[in-house]
C-alpha cells in the first residue's frame, strides 16, 4: 500500500518506499515536489484539484486515477484520500493511501466502496436534514455534478436538497430552490420514476426528448451541458417518500460524461438505503416532536410577574441516545419546573424529575404538575403538598396484575422539591422528596441549601408508612439579593468527560466547578446565572435538564400589620388603618375606597363569626405544689381571660400592580359564600368580595385561618 502525505498546497511531505515503486519515482526525489509529479495524467488534473478541495473541507474521497509512470507505462491507481488534522482539529493536509487497480473491476470496486461508506454514514443519522445532507456530500462530486432530493409532504413534492459541484450554483429563477414545490410534467422521466416506482436512466440527453418543467430550466440545462441523469424513487415499506435525482454535465471533466445501466442499478441500491434512513429519521422526529409537544405544552408557557422576586427558567432536551438495545431514545423526558402564585403575593416554586424519558415520562410529568398546582391552591404546608402528591403518584401508576390477580402496579419514581416564598417576610418554607438541594448564592459564596430532612422520592414510600413521617417542612430566611438555583440532575450528570489522567469527574467535583463559575460571574441577572450554569459544566447533556433561578429583591417591600380586639367598634379602626396606608402608598382613590369597603366586609365577618373556642390553650404555671384534679379547673378569672383574648390581625401589603389584604383570626372554620335571601340582613359580605376583588381566598394557619383578597392598583 502506498502512503502519500501532502500539505494544504499539494506539496509532498512524505511518501513510503512502496509509493516510489508504484508511481515509478526514484528515491532521490525531494519531499517538496508538487503532488502532480505523482504522474497523474493531465485529463485527471481537474478532478484531482476538485477532490483535493473536497478533502481539505473535511470530506473523504475514494476513486481511481490514470497515472503515467516514469518509464512511460500507464496504470490505474485506486486511491483513498482523508484529511490530515492538527491536534486543534483544523485540516492541515491530505493523507492518500493507494494501490494499483485492475481496469476490469476498477469501477465495481469504486462503486462498492462508495455504497459502503454511504451505508456507514447513514447508519448514524437521526435527523432528516442531516441524512439528506450526508447523501449529497457523498455523491457530489464523486458520482454526480448535481443532486436533488425531494420529499413528499402531504400531497406536495418539496425540494429538500439542491447540491452542485463546488463553485457553481444555479442562477435565480432557473432551477427550483430548496423549499420549493416541484411539479414534473406528465411524461417527464422523474414523473415516470414516481408512477412506475422504478429507477429511470437518461443515458444521453442529446438522444432523447422529454417534456420540460419550464423554459428557464431547459435553457440552464443547455448552458451547462447536461449530459445524463438518473432518477430513483425513495420507497420503503410500500410508501413513496420522494425522489433522488443525480445528473452529469460539462461543468466537470470526467472519464465518462454519461451514466449507464450499471450506474442505474447502483443508484437504485443507494436509493433503497437512503429511503430506509429517511424513514427512520422521520419516525424518530415524529416521536421527538410528540414528546417535545408534551414538554412544550405541559411546562409553563409564560412566567407570572411577581413582586420581590426575579425568575429565570431553562429547559434543555438531551442529545439523542442509543442505549443497550433500547434503540434511539428521544431527548425529552419528565423534568419540569413551575411557579405558582399563591395567596397574598406568596409564591410556590417547584422543581421535579420523573424517572425515564420520552412521551411516557412527559405525560406523567404533566399529570403531576397539574395535580401539584391544584393541591397548592389550598395553601397547605409544603410537606403536606408533597404527601398528597405522593398519593397521586400511586394513583396514576399503570394498572398491572400478576397471575393471581394481585395488584402489582409500580408507581413512577419522581424526585421533587416544593418551596413557598413570602417576599415581604423573606421566609422560605420547603419540603424535599429526594431531589438535589438547590444552590444558594449570597454575594461571593455558593453553597448547597442546608436541608436537614430529605424525604424519599415520590412513589417509593413503603406501604403503611404515613406520609407525614416521610416529608418534613423546613424554614429559612432568604437574605436580600440572594439567589437560588434549582435544577434537575441532567445539569450535573453529563456524558463522561475524560480528563488528562483518564478519570471521570465526580458529582462533588462537578458541583465545585459549577459553584466556581457562578461565583466568578458576580452580581449578574438571573438570566445570566441560568446561562452560566448551563455552560459551566463540561460534557454533553445526557439527560434532559430543567433549571430555575430565583432571586430575592434587595429592598424590603411595603407592609403594615396591626392586631385588634375582635369587637364591632374595631371595624372602623381597621378601615381607618387601611385608608391611611393606601394614602401613604399613593394607591388611586377609587381603588383605595374599594379596598377599604372590602376590608370592612371581611373584618365584620370575623368579628361576628369568629369563635373563642378556637383560641389555643395557654400553658398554666403555678407556684407551689400541684392542685388536686378537681381543683385545678377552678382558677378565678381564667375563663374570663380566655374569652377576652378574641382578636384579629389586619395585614396590608403593597406590590407593583396590586395591594393584598389579609385578615387573621383564631377560628378554624374557613368562610364560604352564602346565598342570602331577599330579607336577610347578612350573607352578602363574601359575595361582594368575590365580585369586586381580582382574587380572594382563605387558608388555614397554625393559630386559625387567614382570609385574603387582591385589589389591582391599575385599571383592569
XYZ file of C-alpha atoms in Angstrom:
716
model
C 0.000 0.000 0.000
C 1.365 3.385 -0.988
C 1.129 6.160 1.615
C 1.465 9.791 0.486
C 1.094 12.918 2.628
C 0.706 16.433 1.227
C 0.143 19.805 2.821
C -2.768 22.123 2.002
C -0.919 23.379 -1.095
C -0.378 19.878 -2.545
C 3.315 19.829 -1.634
C 4.572 16.327 -0.862
C 5.581 15.944 2.770
C 6.081 12.173 2.898
C 5.792 9.014 0.844
C 6.780 5.493 1.726
C 9.044 3.219 -0.366
C 6.086 1.415 -1.967
C 4.756 4.758 -3.200
C 8.066 5.288 -5.017
C 7.751 1.899 -6.733
C 4.055 2.346 -7.548
C 4.436 5.769 -9.106
C 7.848 4.965 -10.598
C 9.621 7.822 -8.813
C 13.279 7.462 -7.765
C 14.051 7.589 -4.071
C 16.136 10.706 -4.550
C 13.098 12.863 -5.294
C 12.860 15.721 -2.821
C 9.967 15.716 -0.367
C 8.825 19.171 -1.556
C 7.934 18.100 -5.129
C 4.460 19.064 -6.340
C 1.854 16.323 -5.947
C 1.114 16.415 -9.675
C 4.550 14.881 -10.127
C 2.969 11.626 -8.930
C 2.248 11.143 -12.590
C -1.477 11.822 -12.631
C -2.368 12.251 -16.275
C -3.377 15.690 -17.491
C -7.001 14.743 -18.172
C -7.424 13.882 -14.476
C -5.802 17.069 -13.150
C -9.133 18.982 -12.761
C -10.613 16.008 -10.920
C -7.603 15.849 -8.608
C -7.877 19.569 -7.817
C -11.643 19.350 -7.208
C -11.319 16.376 -4.910
C -8.406 17.965 -3.039
C -10.697 20.882 -2.192
C -13.353 18.409 -1.034
C -10.955 16.638 1.339
C -9.478 19.889 2.670
C -13.020 20.771 3.780
C -13.080 17.635 5.908
C -14.583 15.186 3.401
C -13.377 11.728 2.369
C -12.859 10.605 -1.226
C -12.211 7.273 -2.874
C -11.637 6.740 -6.582
C -9.251 5.941 -9.423
C -6.695 7.999 -11.390
C -4.787 7.285 -14.590
C -1.090 7.560 -13.754
C 1.833 7.690 -16.198
C 4.893 6.180 -14.542
C 8.427 7.395 -15.028
C 9.116 4.623 -17.554
C 6.143 5.693 -19.697
C 3.745 2.905 -18.694
C 0.156 3.834 -17.738
C -1.563 2.191 -14.781
C -4.828 2.613 -12.882
C -4.246 3.684 -9.288
C -7.062 3.249 -6.766
C -6.716 5.840 -4.007
C -8.469 6.943 -0.852
C -7.908 10.456 0.492
C -8.693 11.629 4.031
C -7.962 14.955 5.764
C -4.807 15.342 7.864
C -5.753 17.168 11.055
C -3.780 19.229 13.518
C -4.371 18.400 17.232
C -6.517 21.541 17.314
C -8.873 19.956 14.762
C -8.001 22.097 11.737
C -7.220 20.395 8.400
C -3.552 20.880 7.524
C -3.154 18.494 4.625
C -4.187 15.268 2.884
C -3.248 11.637 3.518
C -3.542 9.370 0.472
C -3.387 5.587 0.505
C -3.172 3.949 -2.915
C -2.679 0.682 -4.744
C -2.789 -0.491 -8.344
C -6.297 -1.331 -9.610
C -7.271 -3.640 -12.427
C -9.259 -1.990 -15.218
C -11.847 -4.737 -15.269
C -13.009 -4.288 -11.707
C -12.000 -0.671 -11.014
C -15.491 0.781 -11.424
C -17.145 -2.013 -9.443
C -14.780 -1.511 -6.541
C -15.192 2.251 -6.766
C -18.978 1.977 -6.577
C -18.893 -0.690 -3.885
C -16.666 1.474 -1.689
C -18.980 4.452 -2.167
C -22.059 2.360 -1.340
C -20.389 1.023 1.792
C -19.459 4.494 3.005
C -22.962 5.807 2.347
C -24.383 2.965 4.426
C -21.966 3.672 7.270
C -22.710 7.397 7.328
C -26.468 6.940 7.118
C -26.442 4.436 9.966
C -25.579 7.167 12.453
C -28.043 9.765 11.148
C -31.147 10.593 13.217
C -32.384 13.764 11.546
C -33.916 14.094 8.109
C -31.933 17.192 7.114
C -28.687 15.659 8.319
C -29.446 12.412 6.474
C -30.105 14.141 3.176
C -27.072 16.390 3.545
C -24.811 13.401 4.111
C -26.107 11.667 0.981
C -25.459 14.722 -1.178
C -21.949 15.170 0.223
C -21.081 11.576 -0.653
C -22.426 11.710 -4.206
C -21.196 15.152 -5.301
C -18.687 15.478 -6.918
C -17.536 11.857 -6.889
C -20.532 10.387 -8.683
C -22.616 13.350 -9.840
C -22.374 17.033 -10.682
C -25.888 17.781 -9.442
C -28.007 16.169 -6.747
C -31.638 16.951 -5.932
C -33.645 15.187 -3.240
C -37.358 15.858 -2.972
C -39.699 14.514 -0.286
C -43.451 14.090 -0.274
C -45.191 16.407 2.200
C -48.912 15.752 2.175
C -49.905 15.912 -1.495
C -46.896 18.019 -2.493
C -43.375 17.186 -3.625
C -40.958 19.587 -1.926
C -37.265 20.034 -2.746
C -35.150 19.427 0.365
C -31.635 19.216 -1.163
C -30.004 21.060 -4.069
C -26.250 20.337 -4.197
C -23.863 21.028 -7.065
C -20.171 20.838 -7.874
C -18.053 23.260 -5.936
C -18.027 26.813 -7.168
C -21.292 26.612 -9.113
C -24.889 27.226 -8.145
C -27.961 27.663 -10.327
C -28.841 31.310 -11.088
C -32.022 32.692 -9.502
C -35.334 31.853 -11.172
C -33.919 28.847 -13.023
C -33.900 25.581 -11.088
C -36.271 25.452 -8.117
C -34.538 26.218 -4.785
C -34.728 24.263 -1.538
C -38.194 24.512 -0.037
C -39.992 24.997 -3.351
C -42.820 22.756 -4.507
C -41.798 20.655 -7.507
C -44.221 19.778 -10.306
C -42.889 17.475 -13.032
C -44.964 17.434 -16.229
C -46.637 14.204 -17.290
C -44.177 12.094 -19.284
C -41.095 13.646 -17.669
C -38.580 10.984 -16.617
C -38.975 11.987 -12.949
C -42.745 11.654 -13.283
C -42.244 8.204 -14.829
C -39.998 7.190 -11.925
C -42.684 8.199 -9.424
C -45.548 6.494 -11.247
C -43.697 3.267 -12.049
C -41.780 3.149 -8.784
C -38.557 2.282 -10.597
C -35.199 3.909 -11.264
C -35.124 5.732 -14.615
C -31.902 6.278 -16.599
C -31.449 9.046 -19.167
C -28.154 7.956 -20.694
C -27.756 10.824 -23.169
C -29.991 13.902 -23.280
C -28.919 14.601 -26.852
C -30.541 11.320 -27.944
C -33.825 11.679 -26.020
C -36.694 14.122 -25.647
C -38.830 14.614 -22.520
C -41.351 17.293 -21.561
C -39.624 20.276 -19.959
C -40.519 21.543 -16.445
C -40.050 25.088 -17.743
C -38.290 27.314 -20.237
C -35.714 28.621 -17.718
C -34.971 25.066 -16.644
C -34.335 23.942 -20.198
C -32.179 26.981 -21.013
C -29.929 26.447 -17.987
C -29.542 22.723 -18.739
C -28.333 23.635 -22.214
C -25.909 26.265 -20.905
C -24.130 23.880 -18.535
C -24.368 20.944 -20.937
C -26.462 18.409 -19.037
C -25.437 15.060 -20.465
C -27.046 12.324 -18.372
C -29.316 11.764 -15.372
C -30.711 9.080 -13.099
C -33.896 9.469 -11.038
C -34.724 6.951 -8.315
C -37.850 6.855 -6.143
C -37.304 6.727 -2.382
C -39.643 3.920 -1.377
C -39.837 1.953 1.855
C -42.484 -0.355 3.326
C -44.715 0.224 0.335
C -44.725 4.004 0.751
C -43.088 6.564 -1.545
C -41.146 9.163 0.423
C -39.811 11.146 -2.520
C -37.231 11.230 -5.333
C -33.448 11.324 -5.666
C -32.138 12.974 -8.840
C -28.486 12.735 -9.965
C -27.120 14.488 -13.031
C -23.902 14.891 -15.038
C -22.942 17.985 -17.010
C -19.985 19.625 -18.717
C -19.098 21.522 -15.537
C -16.574 18.758 -14.760
C -14.157 16.784 -16.885
C -14.938 13.110 -16.272
C -13.688 9.912 -17.828
C -17.248 9.199 -18.957
C -19.871 12.000 -19.078
C -22.761 9.518 -19.275
C -24.429 7.102 -16.899
C -25.126 3.539 -17.953
C -27.212 0.578 -16.753
C -24.624 -0.338 -14.125
C -24.861 3.175 -12.680
C -28.664 2.930 -12.715
C -28.596 -0.230 -10.611
C -26.055 1.333 -8.312
C -28.229 4.438 -7.757
C -31.208 2.173 -7.117
C -29.221 0.453 -4.350
C -28.294 3.831 -2.872
C -31.939 4.974 -3.020
C -33.009 1.914 -1.024
C -30.572 2.762 1.752
C -31.467 6.453 1.651
C -35.194 5.710 1.816
C -34.734 3.494 4.870
C -32.571 6.102 6.592
C -35.082 8.872 5.798
C -37.961 6.751 7.073
C -36.115 6.023 10.312
C -35.299 9.707 10.700
C -38.926 10.676 10.062
C -40.130 8.170 12.655
C -37.596 9.438 15.159
C -38.501 13.068 14.502
C -42.197 12.245 14.852
C -41.586 10.632 18.240
C -39.354 13.507 19.282
C -41.930 16.035 18.115
C -44.640 14.245 20.102
C -42.560 14.249 23.272
C -41.421 17.840 22.727
C -45.028 18.896 22.229
C -45.889 17.274 25.541
C -42.988 19.072 27.158
C -43.694 22.418 25.500
C -47.388 22.480 26.338
C -47.104 20.934 29.787
C -44.424 23.312 31.032
C -45.460 26.895 31.847
C -45.914 28.950 28.680
C -45.077 32.208 30.490
C -43.959 33.057 33.993
C -46.076 35.329 36.180
C -44.787 38.744 37.220
C -44.120 38.515 40.951
C -43.238 41.186 43.480
C -39.900 40.880 45.233
C -38.703 38.006 43.078
C -36.757 37.703 39.818
C -37.178 34.439 37.938
C -35.408 32.747 35.035
C -36.057 29.247 33.700
C -34.407 26.953 31.168
C -35.275 23.595 29.661
C -32.746 21.689 27.541
C -33.527 18.332 25.931
C -30.726 15.792 25.888
C -28.926 14.713 22.737
C -30.347 11.531 21.124
C -29.064 8.424 22.828
C -28.778 4.841 21.609
C -28.584 2.704 24.707
C -28.213 -1.011 25.341
C -30.640 -2.427 22.830
C -33.393 0.046 23.604
C -32.997 1.845 20.311
C -32.730 5.571 19.843
C -34.309 7.365 22.760
C -35.896 10.774 22.391
C -34.331 13.744 24.100
C -37.207 14.976 26.246
C -38.359 13.485 29.490
C -40.101 14.203 32.753
C -38.151 17.179 34.080
C -40.303 20.154 34.978
C -40.411 23.427 36.824
C -43.286 25.616 37.882
C -44.031 28.955 39.528
C -47.443 29.143 41.223
C -48.949 32.414 42.534
C -50.442 31.807 45.977
C -52.339 33.919 48.473
C -51.339 37.479 49.296
C -48.372 37.628 46.934
C -46.738 34.423 48.150
C -45.402 32.077 45.501
C -44.955 28.328 45.160
C -41.762 27.183 43.434
C -41.407 23.661 42.034
C -38.608 21.608 40.512
C -39.129 17.932 39.704
C -37.861 14.992 37.670
C -39.782 11.893 36.547
C -37.573 8.854 36.002
C -37.142 7.917 32.343
C -37.531 9.844 29.124
C -39.819 10.054 26.131
C -43.541 10.656 25.752
C -44.498 8.460 28.732
C -42.292 10.387 31.152
C -43.584 13.689 29.749
C -47.193 12.519 30.189
C -46.582 11.526 33.812
C -44.898 14.872 34.390
C -47.924 16.697 33.005
C -50.286 14.882 35.366
C -48.084 15.563 38.383
C -47.641 19.236 37.511
C -51.401 19.723 37.133
C -52.065 17.882 40.399
C -49.467 19.894 42.292
C -50.888 23.185 41.032
C -54.325 22.097 42.238
C -53.012 20.994 45.645
C -51.037 24.225 46.021
C -54.199 26.348 45.781
C -55.235 25.021 49.191
C -52.250 26.881 50.663
C -51.278 23.893 52.764
C -47.702 23.498 54.092
C -45.130 22.169 51.573
C -44.745 18.848 53.420
C -48.484 18.211 53.197
C -48.482 19.124 49.497
C -45.735 16.548 48.807
C -47.591 13.932 50.837
C -50.688 14.421 48.681
C -48.579 14.362 45.516
C -47.043 11.075 46.673
C -50.519 9.567 46.941
C -51.376 10.890 43.486
C -48.211 9.304 42.087
C -49.537 5.933 43.223
C -52.963 6.605 41.747
C -51.650 7.314 38.232
C -49.464 4.169 38.187
C -50.276 1.929 35.206
C -52.637 -0.823 36.475
C -50.967 -4.238 36.368
C -51.791 -7.593 37.906
C -49.819 -10.787 38.461
C -51.005 -14.302 37.617
C -53.024 -14.499 40.820
C -54.812 -11.231 40.105
C -52.997 -9.244 42.777
C -52.229 -5.602 42.064
C -48.532 -5.163 41.219
C -48.688 -1.653 39.764
C -45.352 0.115 40.016
C -45.654 3.883 40.526
C -43.249 6.148 38.635
C -40.264 7.315 40.653
C -40.231 11.085 40.953
C -37.956 13.492 42.780
C -39.463 16.825 43.643
C -38.896 19.897 45.764
C -41.672 22.318 46.654
C -40.916 25.717 48.145
C -43.135 28.585 49.266
C -41.595 32.054 49.377
C -43.016 35.153 51.035
C -41.268 38.200 49.552
C -42.453 40.541 52.331
C -41.144 38.451 55.236
C -38.401 36.793 53.094
C -39.411 33.480 54.638
C -38.730 30.369 52.543
C -40.594 27.197 53.536
C -39.891 23.952 51.724
C -40.083 20.167 51.724
C -37.941 17.785 49.711
C -38.762 14.425 48.102
C -35.355 13.012 47.203
C -34.325 15.932 44.995
C -30.885 17.530 44.843
C -30.659 20.597 47.121
C -30.681 23.931 45.296
C -27.574 26.089 45.208
C -27.675 29.255 47.315
C -25.748 32.265 46.003
C -25.111 35.012 48.509
C -22.567 37.617 47.466
C -19.377 35.767 46.559
C -20.386 32.463 48.143
C -22.112 29.494 46.541
C -23.226 26.556 48.667
C -25.943 23.948 48.691
C -29.026 24.991 50.641
C -28.836 23.352 54.050
C -31.615 20.734 54.107
C -31.900 18.559 57.207
C -34.832 16.417 56.091
C -34.601 14.915 52.592
C -37.569 12.613 52.154
C -37.875 9.667 49.812
C -38.750 10.208 46.146
C -42.438 10.198 45.334
C -43.782 6.741 44.597
C -41.300 4.700 46.674
C -42.697 5.134 50.194
C -43.283 1.799 51.888
C -46.894 0.768 52.347
C -48.242 1.533 55.792
C -45.722 4.302 56.419
C -47.563 7.609 56.957
C -46.510 10.287 54.505
C -46.240 12.897 57.259
C -43.350 10.890 58.682
C -41.515 10.985 55.351
C -41.784 14.631 54.289
C -40.814 17.368 56.728
C -41.158 21.113 56.383
C -38.211 23.405 56.975
C -37.962 27.181 57.010
C -35.134 29.532 56.095
C -34.824 33.268 55.656
C -33.584 34.340 52.235
C -31.226 37.349 52.548
C -31.763 40.402 50.316
C -30.334 39.833 46.840
C -29.707 36.115 47.425
C -30.334 33.722 44.531
C -31.460 30.106 44.479
C -30.539 27.790 41.607
C -32.910 24.805 41.419
C -32.000 22.142 38.874
C -32.554 18.555 37.815
C -29.729 16.035 37.651
C -29.219 16.493 33.906
C -27.312 19.699 34.674
C -24.501 17.959 36.550
C -24.792 14.386 35.254
C -23.247 14.904 31.819
C -21.869 12.262 29.496
C -18.495 11.118 30.876
C -15.803 13.677 30.239
C -12.357 12.115 30.409
C -9.687 14.240 31.916
C -5.982 14.097 31.187
C -5.487 11.269 33.662
C -8.362 9.238 32.229
C -10.534 9.937 35.266
C -14.205 10.888 35.123
C -15.314 13.908 37.116
C -17.452 13.071 40.148
C -20.544 14.850 41.392
C -18.692 16.798 44.088
C -16.097 17.998 41.591
C -18.817 18.947 39.118
C -20.663 20.958 41.764
C -17.395 22.642 42.703
C -16.836 23.633 39.059
C -20.414 24.898 38.818
C -20.171 26.952 42.011
C -16.815 28.384 40.981
C -18.267 29.569 37.677
C -21.326 31.091 39.332
C -19.201 32.955 41.867
C -16.985 34.365 39.132
C -19.814 35.919 37.132
C -20.529 38.196 40.087
C -23.719 40.154 40.590
C -25.392 39.375 37.288
C -29.042 38.918 36.354
C -30.974 35.708 36.900
C -30.864 35.174 33.128
C -27.069 35.407 33.264
C -26.956 32.914 36.143
C -29.098 30.452 34.173
C -26.910 30.728 31.065
C -23.701 30.445 33.090
C -24.965 27.340 34.897
C -25.658 25.510 31.644
C -22.272 26.444 30.154
C -20.238 25.818 33.325
C -20.442 22.017 33.414
C -18.292 20.306 30.749
C -19.567 17.388 28.715
C -22.661 16.730 26.634
C -26.111 16.839 28.242
C -27.033 13.190 28.729
C -30.465 13.741 30.265
C -32.990 16.489 29.784
C -32.400 19.399 32.118
C -34.782 21.785 33.847
C -33.342 24.784 35.620
C -34.982 27.550 37.644
C -33.263 30.597 39.155
C -34.979 32.910 41.657
C -33.505 35.972 43.341
C -34.932 37.936 46.255
C -35.311 41.686 45.969
C -32.518 43.764 47.538
C -35.045 46.194 49.074
C -37.866 45.474 51.507
C -41.454 45.588 50.284
C -44.114 47.777 51.891
C -46.188 46.073 54.574
C -48.281 47.235 57.545
C -49.737 44.999 60.226
C -51.777 45.533 63.387
C -53.722 43.381 65.810
C -57.181 44.470 67.026
C -59.599 43.120 69.652
C -62.429 41.282 67.929
C -65.038 43.901 68.772
C -67.539 45.639 66.438
C -66.058 49.047 67.163
C -62.734 47.876 65.740
C -64.198 47.543 62.235
C -63.909 51.300 61.819
C -60.363 51.290 63.227
C -59.315 48.610 60.754
C -60.821 50.589 57.913
C -59.056 53.742 59.065
C -55.714 51.910 59.195
C -56.241 50.645 55.645
C -57.239 54.073 54.352
C -54.132 55.722 55.820
C -51.850 53.006 54.471
C -53.294 53.225 50.959
C -52.909 57.001 51.035
C -49.237 56.682 52.070
C -48.708 54.213 49.232
C -50.341 56.522 46.648
C -52.985 53.968 45.748
C -55.542 55.564 43.381
C -58.516 56.873 45.330
C -61.059 54.689 43.525
C -59.045 51.532 44.242
C -58.353 52.557 47.818
C -62.066 53.080 48.528
C -62.903 49.710 47.034
C -60.212 48.010 49.131
C -61.438 49.765 52.307
C -65.001 48.606 51.589
C -63.865 45.002 51.328
C -61.737 45.386 54.479
C -64.921 46.344 56.329
C -66.778 43.308 54.981
C -64.046 40.797 55.859
C -63.364 42.258 59.301
C -67.101 42.378 60.075
C -67.346 38.701 59.106
C -64.501 37.892 61.511
C -65.985 39.892 64.395
C -69.423 38.290 64.003
C -68.434 34.686 63.406
C -65.009 34.008 64.929
C -65.355 31.622 67.862
C -63.374 31.938 71.054
C -63.299 28.181 71.354
C -60.570 28.112 68.732
C -58.154 30.041 70.977
C -55.122 27.833 71.690
C -54.999 26.637 75.297
C -52.407 28.567 77.280
C -49.872 26.848 79.421
C -50.738 27.329 83.099
C -47.821 27.755 85.537
C -48.425 27.945 89.274
C -46.201 28.368 92.235
C -46.370 25.778 94.936
C -47.472 22.143 94.926
C -49.825 20.825 92.200
C -53.527 21.203 92.880
C -55.895 18.305 93.036
C -57.546 17.437 89.720
C -60.970 18.725 90.716
C -59.477 21.991 91.958
C -57.160 22.621 89.000
C -60.021 23.801 86.794
C -61.374 26.322 89.333
C -58.978 29.223 88.745
C -60.666 32.601 89.317
C -60.638 34.829 86.233
C -59.029 32.225 83.973
C -62.063 31.685 81.764
C -62.706 35.430 81.500
C -59.134 35.937 80.369
C -59.517 33.408 77.600
C -62.760 34.870 76.384
C -61.322 38.381 76.257
C -58.414 37.184 74.072
C -60.564 37.014 70.950
C -58.755 39.191 68.386
C -57.836 39.547 64.721
C -54.839 40.826 62.778
C -55.012 43.026 59.695
C -52.027 42.846 57.332
C -51.696 45.124 54.301
C -49.161 44.564 51.524
C -48.280 46.683 48.509
C -46.945 45.217 45.280
C -46.066 46.693 41.943
C -49.571 46.392 40.487
C -51.760 45.245 43.397
C -52.393 45.539 47.094
C -53.147 42.491 49.225
C -55.245 42.472 52.365
C -55.087 39.612 54.884
C -57.223 39.200 57.978
C -56.074 36.593 60.525
C -58.245 35.225 63.305
C -58.325 32.197 65.592
C -61.399 30.491 64.165
C -60.562 27.254 62.365
C -63.687 27.383 60.200
C -62.987 28.533 56.629
C -65.533 31.015 55.205
C -67.855 30.249 52.316
C -70.182 32.334 50.204
C -73.821 32.071 51.248
C -76.904 32.652 49.151
C -78.642 35.418 51.090
C -82.424 35.698 50.896
C -84.235 38.902 49.920
C -84.984 39.826 53.535
C -81.760 38.504 55.128
C -79.641 41.121 56.863
C -76.343 39.277 56.355
C -74.736 36.786 53.980
C -73.598 39.262 51.314
C -70.130 40.245 52.546
C -68.127 37.479 50.894
C -70.289 37.767 47.786
C -69.123 41.373 47.443
C -65.520 40.301 47.961
C -65.905 37.613 45.300
C -67.394 40.060 42.793
C -65.146 43.078 43.377
C -61.707 41.635 44.159
C -59.380 40.262 41.493
C -58.768 37.173 43.618
C -59.676 36.107 47.117
C -59.435 33.026 49.285
C -58.690 31.615 52.685
C -56.073 29.302 54.107
C -55.548 27.562 57.426
C -52.783 28.796 59.727
C -51.248 27.356 62.879
C -53.448 29.613 65.024
C -56.638 29.551 62.915
C -57.148 30.912 59.418
C -56.403 33.826 57.115
C -58.852 35.432 54.670
C -57.222 37.440 51.898
C -58.080 39.354 48.749
C -56.225 41.215 45.995
C -57.126 44.602 44.527
C -55.258 45.845 41.412
C -53.943 49.376 41.722
C -54.108 49.944 37.962
C -57.047 49.828 35.592
C -58.177 46.376 34.649
